[in-house]
Short mmCIF file of C-alpha atoms in Angstrom, two decimals:
data_model
loop_
_atom_site.label_atom_id
_atom_site.label_comp_id
_atom_site.label_asym_id
_atom_site.label_seq_id
_atom_site.Cartn_x
_atom_site.Cartn_y
_atom_site.Cartn_z
CA UNK U 1 59.75 20.41 -30.97
CA UNK U 2 56.68 21.82 -32.68
CA UNK U 3 55.32 18.29 -33.17
CA UNK U 4 55.77 17.57 -29.45
CA UNK U 5 53.94 20.78 -28.59
CA UNK U 6 51.04 19.77 -30.82
CA UNK U 7 50.92 16.36 -29.17
CA UNK U 8 50.86 17.90 -25.69
CA UNK U 9 48.12 20.32 -26.72
CA UNK U 10 46.09 17.47 -28.19
CA UNK U 11 46.43 15.42 -24.99
CA UNK U 12 45.49 18.45 -22.89
CA UNK U 13 42.47 19.13 -25.09
CA UNK U 14 41.30 15.52 -24.80
CA UNK U 15 41.74 15.60 -21.01
CA UNK U 16 39.73 18.83 -20.87
CA UNK U 17 36.93 17.24 -22.90
CA UNK U 18 36.98 14.19 -20.63
CA UNK U 19 36.69 16.43 -17.56
CA UNK U 20 33.82 18.44 -19.07
CA UNK U 21 32.08 15.22 -20.09
CA UNK U 22 32.41 13.96 -16.52
CA UNK U 23 30.80 17.16 -15.22
CA UNK U 24 27.91 16.67 -17.63
CA UNK U 25 27.40 13.01 -16.74
CA UNK U 26 28.17 13.25 -13.02
CA UNK U 27 24.55 13.73 -11.98
CA UNK U 28 23.45 10.72 -14.02
CA UNK U 29 26.31 8.31 -13.34
CA UNK U 30 24.17 6.20 -11.04
CA UNK U 31 21.49 5.59 -13.69
CA UNK U 32 24.10 4.95 -16.39
CA UNK U 33 26.06 2.49 -14.27
CA UNK U 34 22.94 0.58 -13.22
CA UNK U 35 21.89 0.44 -16.88
CA UNK U 36 25.28 -1.12 -17.69
CA UNK U 37 24.86 -3.61 -14.83
CA UNK U 38 21.38 -4.66 -15.96
CA UNK U 39 22.53 -4.84 -19.57
CA UNK U 40 25.27 -7.23 -18.50
CA UNK U 41 22.84 -9.35 -16.46
CA UNK U 42 20.11 -9.54 -19.09
CA UNK U 43 22.23 -9.80 -22.24
CA UNK U 44 21.84 -13.63 -22.35
CA UNK U 45 18.05 -13.19 -22.31
CA UNK U 46 18.31 -10.47 -24.94
CA UNK U 47 20.39 -12.75 -27.18
CA UNK U 48 17.81 -15.55 -26.88
CA UNK U 49 14.95 -13.22 -27.77
CA UNK U 50 16.99 -11.71 -30.61
CA UNK U 51 17.55 -15.17 -32.08
CA UNK U 52 13.77 -15.56 -32.25
CA UNK U 53 12.56 -12.14 -33.39
CA UNK U 54 15.64 -11.23 -35.52
CA UNK U 55 15.13 -7.51 -34.78
CA UNK U 56 17.38 -5.69 -32.29
CA UNK U 57 14.84 -2.96 -31.61
CA UNK U 58 12.04 -5.42 -30.84
CA UNK U 59 14.27 -7.60 -28.67
CA UNK U 60 15.52 -4.59 -26.72
CA UNK U 61 11.99 -3.25 -26.19
CA UNK U 62 10.80 -6.66 -24.97
CA UNK U 63 13.61 -7.04 -22.41
CA UNK U 64 13.24 -3.45 -21.17
CA UNK U 65 9.48 -3.95 -20.81
CA UNK U 66 10.09 -7.16 -18.88
CA UNK U 67 12.45 -5.34 -16.50
CA UNK U 68 9.86 -2.61 -15.95
CA UNK U 69 7.01 -5.00 -15.13
CA UNK U 70 9.00 -7.58 -13.16
CA UNK U 71 11.42 -5.34 -11.23
CA UNK U 72 10.46 -1.66 -11.30
CA UNK U 73 6.65 -1.66 -11.04
CA UNK U 74 6.47 -4.10 -8.07
CA UNK U 75 8.55 -1.59 -6.11
CA UNK U 76 5.72 0.97 -6.15
CA UNK U 77 3.26 -0.83 -3.82
CA UNK U 78 6.10 -2.06 -1.60
CA UNK U 79 7.52 1.42 -1.17
CA UNK U 80 3.99 2.71 -0.54
CA UNK U 81 3.47 0.16 2.24
CA UNK U 82 6.76 1.01 3.89
CA UNK U 83 6.11 4.74 3.45
CA UNK U 84 2.81 4.32 5.28
CA UNK U 85 4.66 2.51 8.05
CA UNK U 86 7.11 5.38 8.34
CA UNK U 87 4.34 7.98 8.51
CA UNK U 88 2.50 6.00 11.20
CA UNK U 89 5.74 5.61 13.12
CA UNK U 90 6.32 9.35 12.89
CA UNK U 91 2.83 10.03 14.26
CA UNK U 92 3.46 7.69 17.19
CA UNK U 93 6.83 9.17 18.00
CA UNK U 94 6.01 12.84 17.43
CA UNK U 95 2.90 12.63 19.62
CA UNK U 96 4.97 10.87 22.30
CA UNK U 97 2.44 8.04 22.48
CA UNK U 98 5.34 5.74 23.33
CA UNK U 99 5.41 7.21 26.83
CA UNK U 100 1.85 6.02 27.45
CA UNK U 101 2.97 2.41 27.09
CA UNK U 102 6.03 2.65 29.33
CA UNK U 103 6.01 1.80 33.05
CA UNK U 104 5.39 4.79 35.32
CA UNK U 105 8.66 4.09 37.15
CA UNK U 106 10.58 4.89 33.96
CA UNK U 107 8.48 7.91 32.99
CA UNK U 108 8.63 9.42 36.49
CA UNK U 109 12.41 9.04 36.73
CA UNK U 110 13.83 12.45 35.79
CA UNK U 111 17.07 11.12 34.26
CA UNK U 112 15.43 8.31 32.30
CA UNK U 113 12.65 10.62 31.18
CA UNK U 114 15.22 13.12 29.85
CA UNK U 115 16.99 10.37 27.89
CA UNK U 116 13.61 9.17 26.62
CA UNK U 117 12.65 12.65 25.43
CA UNK U 118 16.00 12.99 23.70
CA UNK U 119 15.56 9.60 22.01
CA UNK U 120 12.08 10.62 20.84
CA UNK U 121 13.39 13.89 19.40
CA UNK U 122 16.24 12.16 17.56
CA UNK U 123 13.94 9.42 16.24
CA UNK U 124 11.44 12.02 15.05
CA UNK U 125 14.17 14.03 13.31
CA UNK U 126 15.54 10.87 11.67
CA UNK U 127 12.14 9.79 10.36
CA UNK U 128 11.31 13.31 9.12
CA UNK U 129 14.64 13.45 7.31
CA UNK U 130 14.07 10.09 5.63
CA UNK U 131 10.53 10.96 4.56
CA UNK U 132 11.46 14.43 3.26
CA UNK U 133 14.54 13.10 1.46
CA UNK U 134 12.42 10.49 -0.27
CA UNK U 135 9.71 12.98 -1.27
CA UNK U 136 12.18 15.50 -2.67
CA UNK U 137 14.06 12.75 -4.51
CA UNK U 138 10.99 11.56 -6.45
CA UNK U 139 11.48 13.92 -9.47
CA UNK U 140 15.15 12.96 -9.67
CA UNK U 141 14.25 9.28 -9.36
CA UNK U 142 11.81 9.57 -12.27
CA UNK U 143 14.51 11.19 -14.41
CA UNK U 144 16.96 8.47 -13.39
CA UNK U 145 14.46 5.74 -14.29
CA UNK U 146 13.85 7.30 -17.73
CA UNK U 147 17.59 7.65 -18.38
CA UNK U 148 18.19 4.14 -17.04
CA UNK U 149 15.72 2.63 -19.53
CA UNK U 150 16.96 4.86 -22.37
CA UNK U 151 20.60 3.85 -21.88
CA UNK U 152 19.64 0.23 -21.25
CA UNK U 153 17.71 0.11 -24.52
CA UNK U 154 20.74 1.20 -26.55
CA UNK U 155 23.21 -0.90 -24.58
CA UNK U 156 21.29 -4.01 -25.58
CA UNK U 157 21.44 -3.01 -29.23
CA UNK U 158 24.94 -1.51 -29.41
CA UNK U 159 26.73 -2.92 -26.36
CA UNK U 160 28.96 -5.16 -28.47
CA UNK U 161 30.05 -2.21 -30.61
CA UNK U 162 30.79 -0.19 -27.47
CA UNK U 163 33.03 -2.93 -26.04
CA UNK U 164 34.76 -3.24 -29.42
CA UNK U 165 35.51 0.50 -29.45
CA UNK U 166 36.99 0.25 -25.95
CA UNK U 167 39.25 -2.57 -27.14
CA UNK U 168 40.42 -0.43 -30.06
CA UNK U 169 41.24 2.52 -27.79
CA UNK U 170 43.24 0.44 -25.30
CA UNK U 171 46.96 1.16 -26.01
CA UNK U 172 48.13 -2.43 -25.46
CA UNK U 173 48.52 -5.53 -27.66
CA UNK U 174 45.44 -7.62 -28.45
CA UNK U 175 46.42 -10.46 -26.09
CA UNK U 176 46.56 -8.02 -23.16
CA UNK U 177 43.23 -6.51 -24.16
CA UNK U 178 41.55 -9.92 -24.14
CA UNK U 179 43.08 -10.83 -20.79
CA UNK U 180 42.05 -7.50 -19.25
CA UNK U 181 38.48 -7.89 -20.46
CA UNK U 182 38.34 -11.48 -19.16
CA UNK U 183 39.50 -10.39 -15.72
CA UNK U 184 37.02 -7.51 -15.84
CA UNK U 185 34.20 -9.94 -16.60
CA UNK U 186 35.23 -12.13 -13.66
CA UNK U 187 35.32 -9.06 -11.40
CA UNK U 188 31.88 -7.87 -12.51
CA UNK U 189 30.36 -11.30 -11.94
CA UNK U 190 31.97 -11.55 -8.51
CA UNK U 191 30.73 -8.11 -7.48
CA UNK U 192 27.17 -8.72 -8.65
CA UNK U 193 27.11 -12.15 -7.03
CA UNK U 194 28.45 -10.63 -3.82
CA UNK U 195 25.82 -7.89 -3.82
CA UNK U 196 22.98 -10.39 -4.29
CA UNK U 197 24.26 -12.91 -1.75
CA UNK U 198 24.98 -10.18 0.81
CA UNK U 199 21.43 -8.89 0.41
CA UNK U 200 20.02 -12.39 0.96
CA UNK U 201 22.20 -12.95 4.04
CA UNK U 202 21.22 -9.56 5.42
CA UNK U 203 17.56 -10.41 4.94
CA UNK U 204 18.01 -13.77 6.69
CA UNK U 205 19.86 -12.19 9.63
CA UNK U 206 17.18 -9.51 9.87
CA UNK U 207 14.42 -12.14 9.80
CA UNK U 208 16.11 -14.02 12.65
CA UNK U 209 16.11 -10.78 14.64
CA UNK U 210 12.40 -10.28 13.98
CA UNK U 211 11.68 -13.74 15.37
CA UNK U 212 14.02 -13.29 18.36
CA UNK U 213 12.36 -10.05 19.44
CA UNK U 214 8.83 -11.34 18.85
CA UNK U 215 7.70 -9.12 15.99
CA UNK U 216 4.28 -10.19 14.62
CA UNK U 217 4.23 -11.48 11.03
CA UNK U 218 8.00 -11.91 11.27
CA UNK U 219 8.18 -14.26 8.28
CA UNK U 220 6.33 -11.89 5.96
CA UNK U 221 8.35 -8.89 7.16
CA UNK U 222 11.51 -10.97 6.80
CA UNK U 223 10.73 -11.75 3.17
CA UNK U 224 10.03 -8.06 2.63
CA UNK U 225 13.32 -7.16 4.32
CA UNK U 226 15.22 -9.64 2.15
CA UNK U 227 13.69 -8.12 -0.97
CA UNK U 228 14.54 -4.58 0.15
CA UNK U 229 18.08 -5.67 1.03
CA UNK U 230 18.62 -6.60 -2.62
CA UNK U 231 17.61 -3.11 -3.76
CA UNK U 232 20.47 -0.61 -3.48
CA UNK U 233 18.13 2.39 -3.51
CA UNK U 234 16.21 1.21 -0.45
CA UNK U 235 17.60 -1.19 2.18
CA UNK U 236 16.52 -3.37 5.09
CA UNK U 237 16.14 -0.47 7.54
CA UNK U 238 12.73 0.31 6.01
CA UNK U 239 11.47 -2.82 7.77
CA UNK U 240 13.36 -3.18 11.03
CA UNK U 241 13.20 0.52 12.00
CA UNK U 242 9.40 0.91 11.84
CA UNK U 243 9.02 -2.55 13.39
CA UNK U 244 11.21 -1.62 16.36
CA UNK U 245 9.39 1.67 16.94
CA UNK U 246 6.03 -0.12 16.66
CA UNK U 247 7.15 -2.66 19.26
CA UNK U 248 8.09 0.13 21.67
CA UNK U 249 4.83 1.93 20.97
CA UNK U 250 2.95 -1.30 21.75
CA UNK U 251 4.52 -1.53 25.20
CA UNK U 252 7.21 -4.07 24.30
CA UNK U 253 9.96 -1.55 24.90
CA UNK U 254 12.70 -4.09 25.72
CA UNK U 255 12.08 -6.03 22.50
CA UNK U 256 11.66 -2.80 20.54
CA UNK U 257 14.90 -1.21 21.67
CA UNK U 258 16.62 -4.59 21.35
CA UNK U 259 15.50 -4.86 17.72
CA UNK U 260 16.60 -1.26 17.10
CA UNK U 261 20.10 -1.97 18.40
CA UNK U 262 20.22 -5.33 16.59
CA UNK U 263 19.19 -3.72 13.30
CA UNK U 264 21.55 -0.76 13.60
CA UNK U 265 24.61 -2.82 14.57
CA UNK U 266 24.18 -6.38 13.29
CA UNK U 267 21.88 -6.14 10.26
CA UNK U 268 23.42 -2.93 8.92
CA UNK U 269 26.99 -4.25 9.09
CA UNK U 270 26.62 -7.90 8.09
CA UNK U 271 26.12 -7.12 4.40
CA UNK U 272 29.45 -5.29 4.05
CA UNK U 273 31.30 -8.12 5.78
CA UNK U 274 29.65 -10.85 3.69
CA UNK U 275 29.95 -8.82 0.49
CA UNK U 276 33.67 -8.17 0.94
CA UNK U 277 34.33 -11.84 1.71
CA UNK U 278 32.37 -13.19 -1.28
CA UNK U 279 33.74 -10.65 -3.76
CA UNK U 280 37.28 -11.13 -2.47
CA UNK U 281 37.06 -14.91 -2.87
CA UNK U 282 35.47 -14.99 -6.32
CA UNK U 283 37.42 -12.07 -7.80
CA UNK U 284 40.67 -13.12 -6.09
CA UNK U 285 40.95 -9.79 -4.29
CA UNK U 286 42.02 -9.31 -0.71
CA UNK U 287 38.98 -8.71 1.56
CA UNK U 288 40.59 -5.51 2.86
CA UNK U 289 40.80 -4.12 -0.68
CA UNK U 290 37.18 -5.04 -1.32
CA UNK U 291 36.07 -3.41 1.95
CA UNK U 292 37.94 -0.21 1.09
CA UNK U 293 36.35 -0.26 -2.36
CA UNK U 294 32.88 -0.75 -0.88
CA UNK U 295 33.15 2.00 1.73
CA UNK U 296 35.07 4.40 -0.52
CA UNK U 297 32.71 3.83 -3.44
CA UNK U 298 29.71 4.33 -1.16
CA UNK U 299 31.12 7.63 0.10
CA UNK U 300 32.01 9.02 -3.33
CA UNK U 301 29.36 7.58 -5.67
CA UNK U 302 26.52 6.82 -3.26
CA UNK U 303 24.75 3.46 -3.27
CA UNK U 304 25.94 2.60 -6.76
CA UNK U 305 29.45 2.81 -5.33
CA UNK U 306 28.86 -0.61 -3.77
CA UNK U 307 29.37 -1.92 -7.30
CA UNK U 308 31.63 0.77 -8.75
CA UNK U 309 34.11 1.00 -5.86
CA UNK U 310 35.36 -2.60 -5.90
CA UNK U 311 35.18 -2.61 -9.71
CA UNK U 312 37.50 0.41 -10.02
CA UNK U 313 40.03 -1.17 -7.66
CA UNK U 314 39.72 -4.40 -9.64
CA UNK U 315 40.46 -2.42 -12.84
CA UNK U 316 43.47 -0.83 -11.18
CA UNK U 317 44.94 -4.13 -10.01
CA UNK U 318 44.31 -5.75 -13.41
CA UNK U 319 45.99 -2.82 -15.17
CA UNK U 320 49.02 -2.98 -12.87
CA UNK U 321 49.24 -6.73 -13.40
CA UNK U 322 49.15 -6.36 -17.19
CA UNK U 323 51.71 -3.55 -17.04
CA UNK U 324 54.06 -5.75 -15.01
CA UNK U 325 53.64 -8.68 -17.40
CA UNK U 326 54.24 -6.48 -20.42
CA UNK U 327 57.34 -4.91 -18.85
CA UNK U 328 58.74 -8.34 -18.04
CA UNK U 329 58.09 -9.46 -21.62
CA UNK U 330 59.86 -6.41 -23.05
CA UNK U 331 62.84 -6.80 -20.70
CA UNK U 332 63.29 -10.41 -21.78
#
């Protein structure tokens, strides 16, 4: 009886520590998870460099530096360009310069003018919110980038040991551990492939919309949109929203509002549909489960939930499958 009490107290103490650890890490989960994702993606490159330089520290520094210069630094001028577009769009909208380009029949109509004023106010509030959110998030983003690189550096060097420790802690036979990890690897690959392909498809669909509605430099903006679609922290709206407002401000109000509706409905939804289909096919998960994982993960974890949500459900299904197989083996 006393031994059982000690066991229960030990389990309760461990659960308490796990909960407190979660509270500590909760604010940095996004950076940690993205570090794990990038470590998984770039481990083959790290292994090749390690085979040449023979030093884990040097190999890890080289890969992290490559990620900074190839992926992170190019985002700075791109975000600056889009930020300038947003500010210019805000100036247009807030000063109501759009009205100057609209036909007098629309402006003079009391009902249409009221709707137009309401649309201008909502657009202004939306743009202000996006700009202010981005500005206030800069310090947090810098901390996340530092933590991302810090964790990534050590995952390259000690990732194998970390996986080995997880295997030791799993309370199942070795064969089940290996099978679980194999299915996890398949799920991770499927999710990452789905995220990339969905971003590319979203960029292509957005580019088609730019051409349809006659946006100047549609090809360049389409390439920019495709690139932003691949970045979870940003998104394609940073291209089609300013472009639609600029079209309206230039007098092309039909094309501008058409692009706005097209971007909000078609472009913004196509990635979730494509992502759920691709992940479901490659990871052998039902598209409905993937969609629930995407939307639920997005709601709970933010943008990183697009990866974490389906992955957690994949873990759950794999665990239930292994439990069923083990129970059947024991019963036989």
